[in-house]
Amino acid sequence: MIRKAELEDKKIITGYAVKYLSKYYGNGLVDYIDSSFEDVNKKIWVYEFEDNVAGYVILSNQPHKLYVKISSFFIHEDYKNKGFGSELLKYCLDYVKANISKPEVSVTVNSEVKKAINFFKKNDFKKLLVLKNKYVQGMDEKV
């Protein structure tokens, strides 16, 4: 089930960020997640399965940008290859189509996270550019 994230989910989401994502995106990710719960320009949804948060997405719609950004997307390893990520992404893209009049959806993926790159490619995302040292020195990001 996909639902809007609640404040009670913040601890789980930030726990996932610290354990699985901070090596790719730096320590600022936790602060970003914390502030996203208060930001009216961001939507956070979780994929809940059997009363567990299997994953989450943060969608950022900054008024000055010409695109919407999936600023954080995560499915726990225990729940991968079950279609949850595809469902969560589809939910996110359907929301954009129905509620936001911007033509593009962007995502930034660390170049070392091959599974994520392949996931977004499989879901019709195209690589536009590579950002050097965006979040962590010595690591590239694919947009």
One Martini backbone bead per residue (centre of mass of N, CA, C, O) as a GRO file, in nm:
protein
  143
    1MET     BB    1   0.097   0.037   0.022
    2ILE     BB    2   0.030   0.370  -0.053
    3ARG     BB    3   0.143   0.656   0.142
    4LYS     BB    4   0.158   0.906   0.335
    5ALA     BB    5   0.381   1.040   0.520
    6GLU     BB    6   0.465   1.029   0.856
    7LEU     BB    7   0.625   1.125   1.133
    8GLU     BB    8   0.673   0.824   1.223
    9ASP     BB    9   0.856   0.764   0.956
   10LYS     BB   10   1.120   0.928   0.988
   11LYS     BB   11   1.301   0.724   1.140
   12ILE     BB   12   1.305   0.510   0.916
   13ILE     BB   13   1.404   0.681   0.680
   14THR     BB   14   1.667   0.783   0.816
   15GLY     BB   15   1.778   0.501   0.868
   16TYR     BB   16   1.810   0.426   0.573
   17ALA     BB   17   1.996   0.658   0.495
   18VAL     BB   18   2.231   0.589   0.684
   19LYS     BB   19   2.275   0.283   0.606
   20TYR     BB   20   2.244   0.308   0.261
   21LEU     BB   21   2.306   0.632   0.147
   22SER     BB   22   2.539   0.817   0.271
   23LYS     BB   23   2.783   0.709   0.098
   24TYR     BB   24   2.652   0.862  -0.166
   25TYR     BB   25   2.512   1.151  -0.021
   26GLY     BB   26   2.579   1.201   0.255
   27ASN     BB   27   2.488   1.367   0.557
   28GLY     BB   28   2.261   1.564   0.433
   29LEU     BB   29   2.018   1.369   0.397
   30VAL     BB   30   1.889   1.383   0.677
   31ASP     BB   31   1.824   1.684   0.671
   32TYR     BB   32   1.654   1.670   0.418
   33ILE     BB   33   1.436   1.485   0.528
   34ASP     BB   34   1.348   1.655   0.765
   35SER     BB   35   1.269   1.911   0.589
   36SER     BB   36   1.058   1.767   0.400
   37PHE     BB   37   0.823   1.748   0.616
   38GLU     BB   38   0.794   2.087   0.600
   39ASP     BB   39   0.772   2.104   0.288
   40VAL     BB   40   0.538   2.217   0.052
   41ASN     BB   41   0.727   2.116  -0.212
   42LYS     BB   42   0.687   1.829  -0.074
   43LYS     BB   43   0.661   1.474  -0.122
   44ILE     BB   44   0.575   1.186   0.088
   45TRP     BB   45   0.612   0.838   0.031
   46VAL     BB   46   0.503   0.509   0.120
   47TYR     BB   47   0.578   0.164   0.131
   48GLU     BB   48   0.350  -0.069   0.257
   49PHE     BB   49   0.429  -0.393   0.418
   50GLU     BB   50   0.319  -0.554   0.668
   51ASP     BB   51   0.374  -0.289   0.856
   52ASN     BB   52   0.610  -0.196   0.659
   53VAL     BB   53   0.870  -0.003   0.544
   54ALA     BB   54   0.989  -0.058   0.217
   55GLY     BB   55   0.963   0.253   0.123
   56TYR     BB   56   1.052   0.566  -0.059
   57VAL     BB   57   0.949   0.908  -0.156
   58ILE     BB   58   1.077   1.221  -0.289
   59LEU     BB   59   0.903   1.510  -0.401
   60SER     BB   60   1.014   1.795  -0.596
   61ASN     BB   61   0.845   2.131  -0.626
   62GLN     BB   62   0.998   2.389  -0.750
   63PRO     BB   63   0.888   2.686  -0.874
   64HIS     BB   64   1.171   2.768  -1.037
   65LYS     BB   65   1.135   2.503  -1.182
   66LEU     BB   66   1.087   2.299  -1.490
   67TYR     BB   67   1.091   2.060  -1.281
   68VAL     BB   68   1.066   1.748  -1.134
   69LYS     BB   69   1.196   1.582  -0.834
   70ILE     BB   70   1.352   1.292  -0.743
   71SER     BB   71   1.527   1.313  -0.439
   72SER     BB   72   1.415   1.031  -0.314
   73PHE     BB   73   1.484   0.669  -0.346
   74PHE     BB   74   1.356   0.369  -0.168
   75ILE     BB   75   1.431   0.013  -0.140
   76HIS     BB   76   1.441  -0.243   0.039
   77GLU     BB   77   1.603  -0.536  -0.003
   78ASP     BB   78   1.359  -0.721   0.101
   79TYR     BB   79   1.164  -0.568  -0.147
   80LYS     BB   80   1.292  -0.651  -0.392
   81ASN     BB   81   1.151  -0.784  -0.679
   82LYS     BB   82   0.810  -0.705  -0.628
   83GLY     BB   83   0.719  -0.406  -0.756
   84PHE     BB   84   0.732  -0.160  -0.557
   85GLY     BB   85   0.901   0.048  -0.712
   86SER     BB   86   0.714   0.069  -0.959
   87GLU     BB   87   0.465   0.160  -0.803
   88LEU     BB   88   0.588   0.414  -0.674
   89LEU     BB   89   0.668   0.553  -0.936
   90LYS     BB   90   0.388   0.558  -1.068
   91TYR     BB   91   0.253   0.725  -0.850
   92CYS     BB   92   0.434   0.971  -0.886
   93LEU     BB   93   0.381   1.021  -1.193
   94ASP     BB   94   0.073   1.045  -1.168
   95TYR     BB   95   0.078   1.290  -0.984
   96VAL     BB   96   0.217   1.481  -1.175
   97LYS     BB   97   0.013   1.462  -1.411
   98ALA     BB   98  -0.245   1.555  -1.227
   99ASN     BB   99  -0.090   1.821  -1.048
  100ILE     BB  100   0.152   1.899  -1.254
  101SER     BB  101   0.278   2.155  -1.493
  102LYS     BB  102   0.534   1.959  -1.581
  103PRO     BB  103   0.734   1.792  -1.826
  104GLU     BB  104   0.950   1.700  -1.603
  105VAL     BB  105   1.142   1.424  -1.463
  106SER     BB  106   1.386   1.395  -1.210
  107VAL     BB  107   1.699   1.212  -1.144
  108THR     BB  108   1.954   1.124  -0.905
  109VAL     BB  109   2.237   0.898  -0.953
  110ASN     BB  110   2.462   0.707  -0.844
  111SER     BB  111   2.708   0.547  -1.034
  112GLU     BB  112   2.732   0.291  -0.820
  113VAL     BB  113   2.410   0.238  -0.856
  114LYS     BB  114   2.312   0.015  -1.076
  115LYS     BB  115   2.023  -0.068  -0.997
  116ALA     BB  116   1.904   0.218  -1.017
  117ILE     BB  117   1.976   0.278  -1.304
  118ASN     BB  118   1.820   0.036  -1.426
  119PHE     BB  119   1.543   0.109  -1.314
  120PHE     BB  120   1.510   0.385  -1.462
  121LYS     BB  121   1.553   0.279  -1.745
  122LYS     BB  122   1.313   0.075  -1.740
  123ASN     BB  123   1.134   0.358  -1.676
  124ASP     BB  124   1.227   0.575  -1.914
  125PHE     BB  125   1.488   0.692  -1.835
  126LYS     BB  126   1.734   0.943  -1.910
  127LYS     BB  127   2.053   1.027  -1.975
  128LEU     BB  128   2.198   1.359  -1.961
  129LEU     BB  129   2.414   1.367  -1.714
  130VAL     BB  130   2.724   1.437  -1.535
  131LEU     BB  131   2.809   1.471  -1.192
  132LYS     BB  132   3.073   1.603  -1.019
  133ASN     BB  133   3.089   1.590  -0.683
  134LYS     BB  134   2.803   1.657  -0.553
  135TYR     BB  135   2.806   1.484  -0.265
  136VAL     BB  136   3.078   1.313  -0.318
  137GLN     BB  137   3.392   1.279  -0.325
  138GLY     BB  138   3.455   1.089  -0.623
  139MET     BB  139   3.145   1.103  -0.712
  140ASP     BB  140   2.898   1.027  -0.940
  141GLU     BB  141   2.619   1.167  -1.119
  142LYS     BB  142   2.310   1.077  -1.265
  143VAL     BB  143   2.055   1.251  -1.481
   0.00000   0.00000   0.00000
